[in-house]
Amino acid sequence: MVLISEQKNGITNLHAYASGSYYVIQGQIYGFPIATSNFTVELTGYFNPPEKVNYEFHMEVDDDAMLTVGDGEAFACCNPSYSTNVGVSFAMFATWDSKNDVTGMSRTTQYMISGYLYPMKLVW
């Protein structure tokens, strides 16, 4: 197992592609060489909404993904005065239907308030 830990800022669009069956496919994720056909990624960070509005979260996956948001849901936040305690805490799951080859999808809309940091964790 390879564990890579590096802080990245400004990542807003996450994509990783692998093609072919039963073969190890080499590629890169965030500039790190990795077998893109066999990996797990866990990303953690904070979302600081620029506006006080509804935000849509949408996932389309081939295999599995999980997104958790909120203090105590994603992880315990560092400073309660900057973290949210306004009732936004949720988890999303999406799973590929391998039998029917159907992409896993999940979508939710959440009202979030600017000026608060929302802990987030994405695993895929």
XYZ file of C-alpha atoms in Angstrom:
124
model
C 0.000 0.000 0.000
C 1.226 3.476 -0.842
C 0.157 6.333 1.392
C 0.454 9.804 -0.084
C -0.251 12.838 2.046
C 0.044 16.300 0.600
C -2.019 19.450 0.998
C -3.573 20.788 -2.197
C -5.645 23.955 -2.478
C -8.287 24.932 -5.004
C -9.231 21.446 -6.232
C -12.795 21.730 -7.487
C -13.091 19.022 -10.133
C -11.946 15.471 -9.410
C -11.370 13.020 -12.256
C -9.467 9.757 -12.581
C -9.855 7.425 -15.524
C -8.839 3.815 -16.153
C -9.745 1.657 -19.130
C -9.459 -2.024 -19.841
C -10.270 -5.086 -17.794
C -8.109 -7.377 -15.692
C -4.953 -5.320 -16.222
C -3.081 -2.936 -13.965
C -3.226 0.506 -15.570
C -0.497 2.975 -14.575
C -1.250 6.682 -14.441
C -1.179 9.709 -12.166
C -3.487 11.243 -9.608
C -2.601 14.799 -8.595
C 0.836 14.313 -10.117
C 1.634 11.132 -8.186
C 2.349 7.926 -10.157
C -0.156 5.234 -9.183
C -1.963 2.184 -10.538
C -5.169 3.989 -11.574
C -6.977 0.681 -12.031
C -6.538 -0.280 -8.346
C -6.588 2.531 -5.808
C -8.458 4.281 -3.018
C -8.299 8.022 -2.412
C -9.345 9.831 0.765
C -9.515 13.612 0.549
C -10.259 15.811 3.556
C -10.644 19.538 3.767
C -13.033 22.392 4.406
C -15.649 24.115 2.292
C -16.062 27.843 2.937
C -19.238 28.829 1.058
C -18.914 32.211 -0.659
C -22.669 32.825 -0.347
C -25.595 31.920 1.908
C -27.504 29.751 -0.616
C -28.350 26.166 -1.584
C -25.380 24.150 -2.856
C -25.741 21.052 -5.007
C -23.436 18.089 -4.518
C -23.407 15.496 -7.295
C -21.423 12.270 -7.755
C -21.141 9.891 -10.702
C -18.883 6.933 -9.969
C -17.657 3.633 -11.333
C -17.215 1.534 -8.345
C -17.913 3.390 -5.070
C -17.673 6.824 -3.463
C -18.678 8.418 -0.193
C -18.877 12.126 0.680
C -19.402 13.215 4.274
C -19.880 16.836 5.300
C -20.223 18.475 8.698
C -18.506 18.617 12.060
C -18.454 15.103 13.473
C -19.700 13.608 10.191
C -16.565 14.117 8.085
C -14.230 14.526 11.058
C -14.105 16.546 14.264
C -13.250 20.132 13.432
C -10.368 21.985 14.950
C -11.907 25.260 16.131
C -15.620 25.352 17.035
C -15.819 29.131 16.615
C -15.030 28.798 12.882
C -16.721 25.489 12.204
C -20.407 25.212 11.539
C -22.907 24.044 14.083
C -25.924 25.116 12.050
C -27.406 21.695 11.396
C -25.695 20.852 8.092
C -24.386 17.335 8.393
C -24.873 14.718 5.710
C -23.413 11.703 3.954
C -23.750 10.695 0.296
C -23.024 7.274 -1.163
C -22.878 6.113 -4.775
C -22.181 2.586 -6.015
C -21.668 1.268 -9.538
C -24.078 -1.518 -10.518
C -21.560 -3.978 -11.983
C -24.222 -6.520 -12.975
C -25.977 -4.044 -15.283
C -22.958 -1.747 -15.879
C -24.824 1.308 -14.563
C -22.891 4.286 -13.192
C -23.517 4.992 -9.512
C -25.098 8.413 -8.936
C -26.029 10.485 -5.925
C -27.193 14.078 -5.582
C -28.202 16.325 -2.706
C -28.882 20.016 -2.188
C -27.867 21.620 1.100
C -28.419 25.148 2.402
C -25.070 26.439 3.642
C -24.047 29.698 5.273
C -21.056 31.801 4.256
C -18.425 32.494 6.881
C -18.459 28.955 8.297
C -16.039 26.147 7.528
C -17.701 22.844 6.669
C -15.436 19.804 7.219
C -15.576 17.449 4.220
C -14.242 13.978 3.463
C -14.429 12.254 0.071
C -13.432 8.608 -0.309
C -13.392 6.820 -3.650
